[in-house]
Amino acid sequence: MKSLEEKIVHDGFALGTEIVKVDSFLNHQIDTAFLQLIGMEFKRLFGDISPTKILTMEASGISVAVTTAIAFDSIPVVFAKKTAPNTMIEDFYAADVKSFTKGTVSSARVAKKYLSSADKVLIIDDFLAHGEAGLGLLSICQQAGAELLGFGAVIEKEFQGGGARIRQQGCRLESLAVIQKIENGVITFR
Amino acid sequence: MKSLEEKIVHDGFALGTEIVKVDSFLNHQIDTAFLQLIGMEFKRLFGDISPTKILTMEASGISVAVTTAIAFDSIPVVFAKKTAPNTMIEDFYAADVKSFTKGTVSSARVAKKYLSSADKVLIIDDFLAHGEAGLGLLSICQQAGAELLGFGAVIEKEFQGGGARIRQQGCRLESLAVIQKIENGVITFR
């Protein structure tokens, strides 16, 4: 998605060799006009499938999951929770997820009643880096017996291997911008 | 908002005397069609103001903040972060926020570059209970010198006093459903 690559270059910036900061439009401040375009692009790329639900990870996946769900005729979104509130009393699926940017391991949880073998799932997330969050969402889908139709990532950092790990699971992956490397403040796209 | 009250009764349920579970459509699974109606209702109620930004709290405020922002001609959303990733290297505004449902105190943070004295802010959140999160967002607005135009809550639990605390700060508050009490599994609206 050319306009996304341009936005990453103009509004984001590279931090070392591993991190691209896009909190000006994607994961702290949210450019809601642009995120609607992203939702429409996912709808175009996955135009041949008919998901019943979008699955994502809190917190920064929620906004793009919502605009994508709206593009798919307003299907429901389910977001995995990384902390369990005391209001979460029912059975849930869980997967351990390591965060490289936060240095933590958390348990991602989805209440069983919101994902089942009747669901056809499209996973949407803001970033695909090492693939930890993505594999956690795949595991939750498998535990639920849901049919996984695809995985859409806004930004894939190819050099961190998450994309390869998701595809190895036999999952169709569409990434709107694929970063090959970050070097001396320059972001190179595939 | 009558349709919201009906949805709370039909799709949600009361837990003890303090908690209303609405994770079937608002804060775990998200009914994106209904959340667009909620966004339009906030736009109608706040039709006389012209905010430049919607401010909310991660994670469950994000979805309704996004649909409300879209209703306001797709203005940006900024969500306060409750954990600081190692990518958050810049100056930020912070406010301590106690969560009654999670039993934790966390520091809500907004990077200074995304909120300034040039901004006119509408705060949107899913719940207004004791008002801890809301007062934290008010504090962040004040620290930024931003003009606070109003506060929109999807569900206000009046008996927990958060609404009164927000209004005491001189802030205009609009809640789409106001719960007076929860007793024996019955939810009573104002």
mmCIF file of C-alpha atoms in Angstrom:
data_model
loop_
_atom_site.group_PDB
_atom_site.id
_atom_site.type_symbol
_atom_site.label_atom_id
_atom_site.label_comp_id
_atom_site.label_asym_id
_atom_site.label_seq_id
_atom_site.Cartn_x
_atom_site.Cartn_y
_atom_site.Cartn_z
ATOM 1 C CA MET A 1 0.000 0.000 0.000
ATOM 2 C CA LYS A 2 1.950 2.932 -1.367
ATOM 3 C CA SER A 3 0.194 5.607 0.698
ATOM 4 C CA LEU A 4 1.035 3.644 3.860
ATOM 5 C CA GLU A 5 4.724 3.395 2.957
ATOM 6 C CA GLU A 6 4.746 7.155 2.329
ATOM 7 C CA LYS A 7 3.011 7.782 5.638
ATOM 8 C CA ILE A 8 5.509 5.594 7.505
ATOM 9 C CA VAL A 9 8.369 7.571 5.960
ATOM 10 C CA HIS A 10 6.822 11.019 6.448
ATOM 11 C CA ASP A 11 4.973 10.655 9.774
ATOM 12 C CA GLY A 12 6.923 7.803 11.391
ATOM 13 C CA PHE A 13 10.585 7.378 12.130
ATOM 14 C CA ALA A 14 13.198 4.669 12.583
ATOM 15 C CA LEU A 15 14.594 3.950 16.027
ATOM 16 C CA GLY A 16 17.807 1.919 15.862
ATOM 17 C CA THR A 17 17.673 -1.099 13.555
ATOM 18 C CA GLU A 18 14.587 -2.790 15.006
ATOM 19 C CA ILE A 19 11.833 -0.278 15.654
ATOM 20 C CA VAL A 20 9.627 1.918 13.505
ATOM 21 C CA LYS A 21 7.669 4.489 15.447
ATOM 22 C CA VAL A 22 4.236 5.103 13.953
ATOM 23 C CA ASP A 23 2.477 6.400 17.020
ATOM 24 C CA SER A 24 1.588 9.588 15.181
ATOM 25 C CA PHE A 25 -1.115 7.762 13.210
ATOM 26 C CA LEU A 26 -1.423 4.102 14.219
ATOM 27 C CA ASN A 27 -0.785 3.137 17.826
ATOM 28 C CA HIS A 28 -1.022 6.156 20.107
ATOM 29 C CA GLN A 29 -2.573 8.899 18.044
ATOM 30 C CA ILE A 30 -4.925 7.355 15.485
ATOM 31 C CA ASP A 31 -5.557 8.882 12.074
ATOM 32 C CA THR A 32 -9.121 7.633 11.758
ATOM 33 C CA ALA A 33 -9.497 8.810 8.149
ATOM 34 C CA PHE A 34 -6.396 6.865 7.135
ATOM 35 C CA LEU A 35 -7.407 3.810 9.151
ATOM 36 C CA GLN A 36 -10.645 3.660 7.190
ATOM 37 C CA LEU A 37 -8.538 3.463 4.009
ATOM 38 C CA ILE A 38 -6.510 0.665 5.598
ATOM 39 C CA GLY A 39 -9.741 -1.173 6.422
ATOM 40 C CA MET A 40 -10.867 -0.824 2.804
ATOM 41 C CA GLU A 41 -7.500 -2.104 1.565
ATOM 42 C CA PHE A 42 -7.793 -5.229 3.728
ATOM 43 C CA LYS A 43 -11.306 -5.709 2.365
ATOM 44 C CA ARG A 44 -9.923 -5.460 -1.177
ATOM 45 C CA LEU A 45 -7.048 -7.898 -0.507
ATOM 46 C CA PHE A 46 -9.343 -10.358 1.268
ATOM 47 C CA GLY A 47 -12.286 -9.696 -1.037
ATOM 48 C CA ASP A 48 -12.669 -13.417 -1.798
ATOM 49 C CA ILE A 49 -13.327 -14.470 1.806
ATOM 50 C CA SER A 50 -16.311 -13.958 4.082
ATOM 51 C CA PRO A 51 -15.161 -13.846 7.692
ATOM 52 C CA THR A 52 -17.731 -13.895 10.474
ATOM 53 C CA LYS A 53 -15.356 -12.256 12.933
ATOM 54 C CA ILE A 54 -12.210 -10.165 13.144
ATOM 55 C CA LEU A 55 -9.812 -11.241 15.888
ATOM 56 C CA THR A 56 -7.152 -8.871 17.206
ATOM 57 C CA MET A 57 -4.977 -8.138 20.237
ATOM 58 C CA GLU A 58 -5.486 -5.248 22.633
ATOM 59 C CA ALA A 59 -4.676 -2.432 22.623
ATOM 60 C CA SER A 60 -3.214 -1.114 19.404
ATOM 61 C CA GLY A 61 -4.852 -3.711 17.173
ATOM 62 C CA ILE A 62 -8.341 -2.560 18.117
ATOM 63 C CA SER A 63 -8.596 0.578 15.992
ATOM 64 C CA VAL A 64 -7.537 -1.069 12.736
ATOM 65 C CA ALA A 65 -9.626 -4.162 13.518
ATOM 66 C CA VAL A 66 -12.683 -1.909 13.924
ATOM 67 C CA THR A 67 -12.188 -0.005 10.648
ATOM 68 C CA THR A 68 -11.533 -3.309 8.841
ATOM 69 C CA ALA A 69 -14.644 -4.871 10.371
ATOM 70 C CA ILE A 70 -16.664 -1.867 9.190
ATOM 71 C CA ALA A 71 -15.306 -2.402 5.653
ATOM 72 C CA PHE A 72 -16.525 -6.028 5.895
ATOM 73 C CA ASP A 73 -20.145 -4.913 6.358
ATOM 74 C CA SER A 74 -19.685 -4.298 10.091
ATOM 75 C CA ILE A 75 -18.933 -7.802 11.323
ATOM 76 C CA PRO A 76 -18.001 -8.166 15.016
ATOM 77 C CA VAL A 77 -14.483 -7.738 16.391
ATOM 78 C CA VAL A 78 -13.128 -9.784 19.288
ATOM 79 C CA PHE A 79 -9.994 -8.520 20.971
ATOM 80 C CA ALA A 80 -7.790 -10.739 23.136
ATOM 81 C CA LYS A 81 -7.185 -9.276 26.574
ATOM 82 C CA LYS A 82 -3.716 -9.185 28.061
ATOM 83 C CA THR A 83 -4.836 -8.612 31.627
ATOM 84 C CA ALA A 84 -7.765 -10.452 33.181
ATOM 85 C CA PRO A 85 -10.239 -8.123 34.903
ATOM 86 C CA ASN A 86 -12.181 -9.582 37.813
ATOM 87 C CA THR A 87 -15.255 -9.336 35.582
ATOM 88 C CA MET A 88 -13.798 -12.130 33.372
ATOM 89 C CA ILE A 89 -15.302 -15.056 35.205
ATOM 90 C CA GLU A 90 -16.090 -17.435 32.371
ATOM 91 C CA ASP A 91 -13.959 -20.008 30.597
ATOM 92 C CA PHE A 92 -11.401 -18.620 28.189
ATOM 93 C CA TYR A 93 -8.789 -19.641 25.648
ATOM 94 C CA ALA A 94 -5.301 -18.443 26.545
ATOM 95 C CA ALA A 95 -1.910 -18.119 24.881
ATOM 96 C CA ASP A 96 1.343 -16.740 26.273
ATOM 97 C CA VAL A 97 2.618 -13.752 24.325
ATOM 98 C CA LYS A 98 6.043 -12.198 24.680
ATOM 99 C CA SER A 99 6.367 -8.499 23.928
ATOM 100 C CA PHE A 100 9.764 -7.415 22.639
ATOM 101 C CA THR A 101 8.967 -3.712 22.961
ATOM 102 C CA LYS A 102 7.667 -4.012 26.538
ATOM 103 C CA GLY A 103 9.964 -6.783 27.765
ATOM 104 C CA THR A 104 7.076 -8.730 29.258
ATOM 105 C CA VAL A 105 5.255 -12.042 28.830
ATOM 106 C CA SER A 106 1.512 -11.861 29.189
ATOM 107 C CA SER A 107 -1.342 -14.268 28.774
ATOM 108 C CA ALA A 108 -3.729 -13.276 25.976
ATOM 109 C CA ARG A 109 -7.273 -14.394 26.677
ATOM 110 C CA VAL A 110 -10.507 -14.717 24.746
ATOM 111 C CA ALA A 111 -13.719 -15.808 26.460
ATOM 112 C CA LYS A 112 -14.869 -19.098 24.941
ATOM 113 C CA LYS A 113 -18.349 -17.798 24.228
ATOM 114 C CA TYR A 114 -17.016 -15.254 21.725
ATOM 115 C CA LEU A 115 -15.122 -17.675 19.477
ATOM 116 C CA SER A 116 -16.291 -21.121 18.361
ATOM 117 C CA SER A 117 -16.089 -23.718 15.621
ATOM 118 C CA ALA A 118 -18.902 -21.853 13.861
ATOM 119 C CA ASP A 119 -16.616 -18.858 13.256
ATOM 120 C CA LYS A 120 -14.565 -18.008 10.185
ATOM 121 C CA VAL A 121 -11.836 -15.696 11.417
ATOM 122 C CA LEU A 122 -9.740 -12.953 9.902
ATOM 123 C CA ILE A 123 -6.923 -11.896 12.253
ATOM 124 C CA ILE A 124 -5.915 -8.231 12.000
ATOM 125 C CA ASP A 125 -3.034 -6.599 13.847
ATOM 126 C CA ASP A 126 -1.068 -3.377 13.610
ATOM 127 C CA PHE A 127 2.411 -4.941 13.632
ATOM 128 C CA LEU A 128 3.893 -8.278 12.668
ATOM 129 C CA ALA A 129 7.417 -8.400 14.064
ATOM 130 C CA HIS A 130 8.691 -11.608 15.680
ATOM 131 C CA GLY A 131 5.195 -13.034 15.362
ATOM 132 C CA GLU A 132 4.603 -13.711 19.055
ATOM 133 C CA ALA A 133 1.240 -11.944 19.205
ATOM 134 C CA GLY A 134 0.210 -13.401 15.851
ATOM 135 C CA LEU A 135 1.047 -16.974 16.856
ATOM 136 C CA GLY A 136 -0.871 -16.406 20.098
ATOM 137 C CA LEU A 137 -3.940 -15.382 18.110
ATOM 138 C CA LEU A 138 -3.504 -18.409 15.803
ATOM 139 C CA SER A 139 -3.352 -20.661 18.867
ATOM 140 C CA ILE A 140 -6.545 -19.126 20.256
ATOM 141 C CA CYS A 141 -8.287 -19.766 16.909
ATOM 142 C CA GLN A 142 -7.106 -23.400 16.939
ATOM 143 C CA GLN A 143 -8.246 -23.910 20.526
ATOM 144 C CA ALA A 144 -11.676 -22.595 19.537
ATOM 145 C CA GLY A 145 -11.830 -24.872 16.497
ATOM 146 C CA ALA A 146 -12.579 -21.777 14.420
ATOM 147 C CA GLU A 147 -11.698 -21.676 10.732
ATOM 148 C CA LEU A 148 -8.814 -19.269 10.135
ATOM 149 C CA LEU A 149 -9.258 -17.555 6.770
ATOM 150 C CA GLY A 150 -6.317 -15.176 6.873
ATOM 151 C CA PHE A 151 -4.070 -12.774 8.702
ATOM 152 C CA GLY A 152 -3.738 -9.104 7.853
ATOM 153 C CA ALA A 153 -0.884 -7.019 9.251
ATOM 154 C CA VAL A 154 -0.598 -3.286 8.712
ATOM 155 C CA ILE A 155 3.205 -3.297 8.999
ATOM 156 C CA GLU A 156 5.351 -6.424 8.735
ATOM 157 C CA LYS A 157 9.001 -6.243 9.757
ATOM 158 C CA GLU A 158 10.195 -9.052 7.519
ATOM 159 C CA PHE A 159 13.690 -9.229 9.066
ATOM 160 C CA GLN A 160 12.236 -10.242 12.444
ATOM 161 C CA GLY A 161 10.761 -13.415 10.976
ATOM 162 C CA GLY A 162 7.174 -13.237 12.188
ATOM 163 C CA GLY A 163 5.747 -13.343 8.671
ATOM 164 C CA ALA A 164 7.636 -16.570 7.879
ATOM 165 C CA ARG A 165 6.440 -18.124 11.145
ATOM 166 C CA ILE A 166 2.797 -17.272 10.393
ATOM 167 C CA ARG A 167 3.039 -18.674 6.834
ATOM 168 C CA GLN A 168 4.706 -21.852 8.162
ATOM 169 C CA GLN A 169 1.452 -22.481 10.017
ATOM 170 C CA GLY A 170 -0.292 -22.628 6.639
ATOM 171 C CA CYS A 171 -1.936 -19.264 7.186
ATOM 172 C CA ARG A 172 -2.549 -16.804 4.361
ATOM 173 C CA LEU A 173 -0.849 -13.521 5.223
ATOM 174 C CA GLU A 174 -1.350 -10.095 3.683
ATOM 175 C CA SER A 175 0.823 -7.231 4.947
ATOM 176 C CA LEU A 176 0.142 -3.688 3.754
ATOM 177 C CA ALA A 177 3.750 -2.556 4.173
ATOM 178 C CA VAL A 178 6.710 -4.924 4.435
ATOM 179 C CA ILE A 179 9.919 -3.525 5.902
ATOM 180 C CA GLN A 180 13.097 -5.306 4.808
ATOM 181 C CA LYS A 181 15.530 -3.373 6.943
ATOM 182 C CA ILE A 182 16.061 -0.291 9.056
ATOM 183 C CA GLU A 183 19.523 1.205 8.836
ATOM 184 C CA ASN A 184 20.907 4.644 9.676
ATOM 185 C CA GLY A 185 17.412 6.009 10.016
ATOM 186 C CA VAL A 186 16.405 4.751 6.575
ATOM 187 C CA ILE A 187 13.479 2.353 6.211
ATOM 188 C CA THR A 188 13.689 0.002 3.211
ATOM 189 C CA PHE A 189 10.475 -1.596 1.969
ATOM 190 C CA ARG A 190 10.258 -4.837 0.012
ATOM 191 C CA MET B 1 -30.244 6.084 24.263
ATOM 192 C CA LYS B 2 -33.119 3.621 24.360
ATOM 193 C CA SER B 3 -31.532 1.042 22.035
ATOM 194 C CA LEU B 4 -28.458 0.983 24.274
ATOM 195 C CA GLU B 5 -30.512 0.377 27.411
ATOM 196 C CA GLU B 6 -32.287 -2.471 25.620
ATOM 197 C CA LYS B 7 -28.975 -3.927 24.479
ATOM 198 C CA ILE B 8 -27.553 -3.759 28.008
ATOM 199 C CA VAL B 9 -30.595 -5.641 29.295
ATOM 200 C CA HIS B 10 -30.720 -8.227 26.496
ATOM 201 C CA ASP B 11 -27.024 -8.808 25.704
ATOM 202 C CA GLY B 12 -25.409 -7.810 29.005
ATOM 203 C CA PHE B 13 -25.992 -8.978 32.530
ATOM 204 C CA ALA B 14 -25.656 -7.789 36.110
ATOM 205 C CA LEU B 15 -22.931 -9.213 38.330
ATOM 206 C CA GLY B 16 -23.583 -8.496 42.013
ATOM 207 C CA THR B 17 -24.552 -4.910 42.796
ATOM 208 C CA GLU B 18 -21.606 -3.146 41.165
ATOM 209 C CA ILE B 19 -20.849 -4.627 37.773
ATOM 210 C CA VAL B 20 -22.639 -4.750 34.431
ATOM 211 C CA LYS B 21 -21.076 -7.141 31.945
ATOM 212 C CA VAL B 22 -21.305 -5.837 28.384
ATOM 213 C CA ASP B 23 -18.409 -7.729 26.874
ATOM 214 C CA SER B 24 -20.739 -9.264 24.301
ATOM 215 C CA PHE B 25 -20.865 -5.961 22.394
ATOM 216 C CA LEU B 26 -18.669 -3.275 23.975
ATOM 217 C CA ASN B 27 -15.440 -4.306 25.683
ATOM 218 C CA HIS B 28 -14.361 -7.760 24.562
ATOM 219 C CA GLN B 29 -16.482 -8.607 21.572
ATOM 220 C CA ILE B 30 -17.339 -5.399 19.708
ATOM 221 C CA ASP B 31 -20.581 -4.933 17.807
ATOM 222 C CA THR B 32 -19.139 -2.576 15.196
ATOM 223 C CA ALA B 33 -22.525 -1.808 13.626
ATOM 224 C CA PHE B 34 -23.914 -0.743 16.991
ATOM 225 C CA LEU B 35 -20.781 1.209 17.896
ATOM 226 C CA GLN B 36 -21.249 3.282 14.758
ATOM 227 C CA LEU B 37 -24.735 4.177 16.051
ATOM 228 C CA ILE B 38 -23.171 5.127 19.390
ATOM 229 C CA GLY B 39 -20.678 7.346 17.567
ATOM 230 C CA MET B 40 -23.530 9.063 15.717
ATOM 231 C CA GLU B 41 -25.419 9.560 18.981
ATOM 232 C CA PHE B 42 -22.402 11.285 20.553
ATOM 233 C CA LYS B 43 -22.151 13.453 17.436
ATOM 234 C CA ARG B 44 -25.830 14.390 17.841
ATOM 235 C CA LEU B 45 -25.497 15.174 21.569
ATOM 236 C CA PHE B 46 -22.294 17.157 21.036
ATOM 237 C CA GLY B 47 -23.431 18.611 17.721
ATOM 238 C CA ASP B 48 -22.747 22.168 18.909
ATOM 239 C CA ILE B 49 -19.030 21.642 19.530
ATOM 240 C CA SER B 50 -16.122 21.170 17.148
ATOM 241 C CA PRO B 51 -13.432 19.076 18.812
ATOM 242 C CA THR B 52 -10.037 18.705 17.146
ATOM 243 C CA LYS B 53 -9.318 15.453 18.962
ATOM 244 C CA ILE B 54 -10.980 12.596 20.803
ATOM 245 C CA LEU B 55 -9.101 11.473 23.917
ATOM 246 C CA THR B 56 -9.716 8.040 25.434
ATOM 247 C CA MET B 57 -8.106 5.359 27.586
ATOM 248 C CA GLU B 58 -6.787 2.038 26.319
ATOM 249 C CA ALA B 59 -8.004 -0.569 25.744
ATOM 250 C CA SER B 60 -11.777 -0.692 25.789
ATOM 251 C CA GLY B 61 -12.269 3.015 25.107
ATOM 252 C CA ILE B 62 -10.552 2.772 21.726
ATOM 253 C CA SER B 63 -13.330 1.199 19.675
ATOM 254 C CA VAL B 64 -16.015 3.692 20.694
ATOM 255 C CA ALA B 65 -13.553 6.585 20.422
ATOM 256 C CA VAL B 66 -12.816 5.543 16.827
ATOM 257 C CA THR B 67 -16.472 5.282 15.759
ATOM 258 C CA THR B 68 -17.204 8.620 17.458
ATOM 259 C CA ALA B 69 -14.219 10.245 15.752
ATOM 260 C CA ILE B 70 -15.489 8.942 12.404
ATOM 261 C CA ALA B 71 -18.890 10.526 13.130
ATOM 262 C CA PHE B 72 -17.058 13.825 13.746
ATOM 263 C CA ASP B 73 -15.683 13.864 10.183
ATOM 264 C CA SER B 74 -12.794 11.529 11.048
ATOM 265 C CA ILE B 75 -10.853 13.651 13.520
ATOM 266 C CA PRO B 76 -7.860 11.982 15.235
ATOM 267 C CA VAL B 77 -8.093 9.857 18.376
ATOM 268 C CA VAL B 78 -5.410 9.810 21.052
ATOM 269 C CA PHE B 79 -5.517 6.974 23.549
ATOM 270 C CA ALA B 80 -3.711 7.128 26.882
ATOM 271 C CA LYS B 81 -1.406 4.165 27.444
ATOM 272 C CA LYS B 82 -1.412 2.284 30.711
ATOM 273 C CA THR B 83 1.932 0.581 30.186
ATOM 274 C CA ALA B 84 4.943 2.369 28.774
ATOM 275 C CA PRO B 85 6.591 0.473 25.910
ATOM 276 C CA ASN B 86 10.311 1.005 25.445
ATOM 277 C CA THR B 87 9.425 2.814 22.231
ATOM 278 C CA MET B 88 7.857 5.648 24.320
ATOM 279 C CA ILE B 89 10.971 7.733 24.678
ATOM 280 C CA GLU B 90 9.567 11.246 24.519
ATOM 281 C CA ASP B 91 8.090 13.498 27.177
ATOM 282 C CA PHE B 92 4.604 12.587 28.295
ATOM 283 C CA TYR B 93 1.764 13.725 30.529
ATOM 284 C CA ALA B 94 0.869 11.182 33.204
ATOM 285 C CA ALA B 95 -1.936 10.553 35.679
ATOM 286 C CA ASP B 96 -2.380 7.720 38.167
ATOM 287 C CA VAL B 97 -5.520 5.699 37.541
ATOM 288 C CA LYS B 98 -6.988 3.123 39.882
ATOM 289 C CA SER B 99 -8.962 0.285 38.340
ATOM 290 C CA PHE B 100 -11.678 -1.170 40.548
ATOM 291 C CA THR B 101 -12.317 -4.118 38.237
ATOM 292 C CA LYS B 102 -8.631 -5.043 37.958
ATOM 293 C CA GLY B 103 -7.496 -4.067 41.452
ATOM 294 C CA THR B 104 -4.503 -2.162 40.114
ATOM 295 C CA VAL B 105 -3.116 1.369 39.957
ATOM 296 C CA SER B 106 -1.485 2.293 36.686
ATOM 297 C CA SER B 107 -0.024 5.414 35.207
ATOM 298 C CA ALA B 108 -1.909 6.632 32.131
ATOM 299 C CA ARG B 109 0.385 8.415 29.702
ATOM 300 C CA VAL B 110 -0.005 10.603 26.646
ATOM 301 C CA ALA B 111 3.030 11.784 24.674
ATOM 302 C CA LYS B 112 3.213 15.575 24.836
ATOM 303 C CA LYS B 113 3.452 15.949 21.084
ATOM 304 C CA TYR B 114 -0.068 14.534 20.608
ATOM 305 C CA LEU B 115 -1.930 16.935 22.902
ATOM 306 C CA SER B 116 -1.342 20.674 23.203
ATOM 307 C CA SER B 117 -2.939 24.001 24.026
ATOM 308 C CA ALA B 118 -4.060 24.172 20.381
ATOM 309 C CA ASP B 119 -6.409 21.210 20.915
ATOM 310 C CA LYS B 120 -10.125 21.212 21.701
ATOM 311 C CA VAL B 121 -10.816 17.853 23.278
ATOM 312 C CA LEU B 122 -13.798 15.560 23.574
ATOM 313 C CA ILE B 123 -13.123 12.710 26.010
ATOM 314 C CA ILE B 124 -14.910 9.448 25.185
ATOM 315 C CA ASP B 125 -14.898 6.310 27.320
ATOM 316 C CA ASP B 126 -16.874 3.095 27.542
ATOM 317 C CA PHE B 127 -17.631 3.248 31.275
ATOM 318 C CA LEU B 128 -17.933 5.978 33.863
ATOM 319 C CA ALA B 129 -17.957 4.278 37.265
ATOM 320 C CA HIS B 130 -15.966 5.807 40.135
ATOM 321 C CA GLY B 131 -14.487 8.277 37.681
ATOM 322 C CA GLU B 132 -10.833 7.374 38.203
ATOM 323 C CA ALA B 133 -10.045 6.942 34.512
ATOM 324 C CA GLY B 134 -12.104 10.000 33.604
ATOM 325 C CA LEU B 135 -10.372 12.241 36.140
ATOM 326 C CA GLY B 136 -7.037 10.935 34.874
ATOM 327 C CA LEU B 137 -7.968 11.986 31.339
ATOM 328 C CA LEU B 138 -9.159 15.397 32.625
ATOM 329 C CA SER B 139 -5.807 15.833 34.375
ATOM 330 C CA ILE B 140 -3.922 14.995 31.183
ATOM 331 C CA CYS B 141 -5.989 17.600 29.299
ATOM 332 C CA GLN B 142 -5.217 20.205 31.957
ATOM 333 C CA GLN B 143 -1.509 19.385 31.904
ATOM 334 C CA ALA B 144 -1.531 19.868 28.129
ATOM 335 C CA GLY B 145 -3.377 23.177 28.422
ATOM 336 C CA ALA B 146 -5.938 21.777 25.979
ATOM 337 C CA GLU B 147 -9.493 23.084 25.955
ATOM 338 C CA LEU B 148 -11.863 20.403 27.264
ATOM 339 C CA LEU B 149 -15.195 20.634 25.443
ATOM 340 C CA GLY B 150 -16.957 17.655 26.945
ATOM 341 C CA PHE B 151 -16.971 14.095 28.187
ATOM 342 C CA GLY B 152 -19.033 11.324 26.645
ATOM 343 C CA ALA B 153 -19.558 8.022 28.473
ATOM 344 C CA VAL B 154 -21.353 5.082 26.932
ATOM 345 C CA ILE B 155 -22.486 3.702 30.299
ATOM 346 C CA GLU B 156 -22.493 5.724 33.522
ATOM 347 C CA LYS B 157 -22.997 3.906 36.821
ATOM 348 C CA GLU B 158 -24.452 6.859 38.680
ATOM 349 C CA PHE B 159 -24.348 5.169 42.104
ATOM 350 C CA GLN B 160 -20.542 4.962 41.970
ATOM 351 C CA GLY B 161 -20.228 8.750 41.818
ATOM 352 C CA GLY B 162 -17.909 9.226 38.859
ATOM 353 C CA GLY B 163 -20.420 11.373 36.981
ATOM 354 C CA ALA B 164 -20.750 13.783 39.913
ATOM 355 C CA ARG B 165 -16.963 13.994 40.211
ATOM 356 C CA ILE B 166 -16.544 14.821 36.524
ATOM 357 C CA ARG B 167 -19.264 17.503 36.659
ATOM 358 C CA GLN B 168 -17.687 18.999 39.808
ATOM 359 C CA GLN B 169 -14.675 19.755 37.618
ATOM 360 C CA GLY B 170 -16.925 21.974 35.497
ATOM 361 C CA CYS B 171 -16.958 19.473 32.661
ATOM 362 C CA ARG B 172 -19.993 18.902 30.471
ATOM 363 C CA LEU B 173 -20.929 15.231 30.638
ATOM 364 C CA GLU B 174 -23.219 13.244 28.354
ATOM 365 C CA SER B 175 -23.853 9.582 29.199
ATOM 366 C CA LEU B 176 -25.801 7.391 26.776
ATOM 367 C CA ALA B 177 -27.139 5.078 29.483
ATOM 368 C CA VAL B 178 -27.222 5.962 33.182
ATOM 369 C CA ILE B 179 -27.574 3.096 35.635
ATOM 370 C CA GLN B 180 -29.102 4.026 38.987
ATOM 371 C CA LYS B 181 -28.780 0.658 40.668
ATOM 372 C CA ILE B 182 -28.135 -3.034 40.157
ATOM 373 C CA GLU B 183 -30.090 -5.305 42.445
ATOM 374 C CA ASN B 184 -30.975 -8.995 42.267
ATOM 375 C CA GLY B 185 -29.863 -9.139 38.666
ATOM 376 C CA VAL B 186 -32.073 -6.205 37.682
ATOM 377 C CA ILE B 187 -30.534 -3.097 36.144
ATOM 378 C CA THR B 188 -32.450 0.127 36.799
ATOM 379 C CA PHE B 189 -31.829 3.063 34.483
ATOM 380 C CA ARG B 190 -32.398 6.724 35.376
#
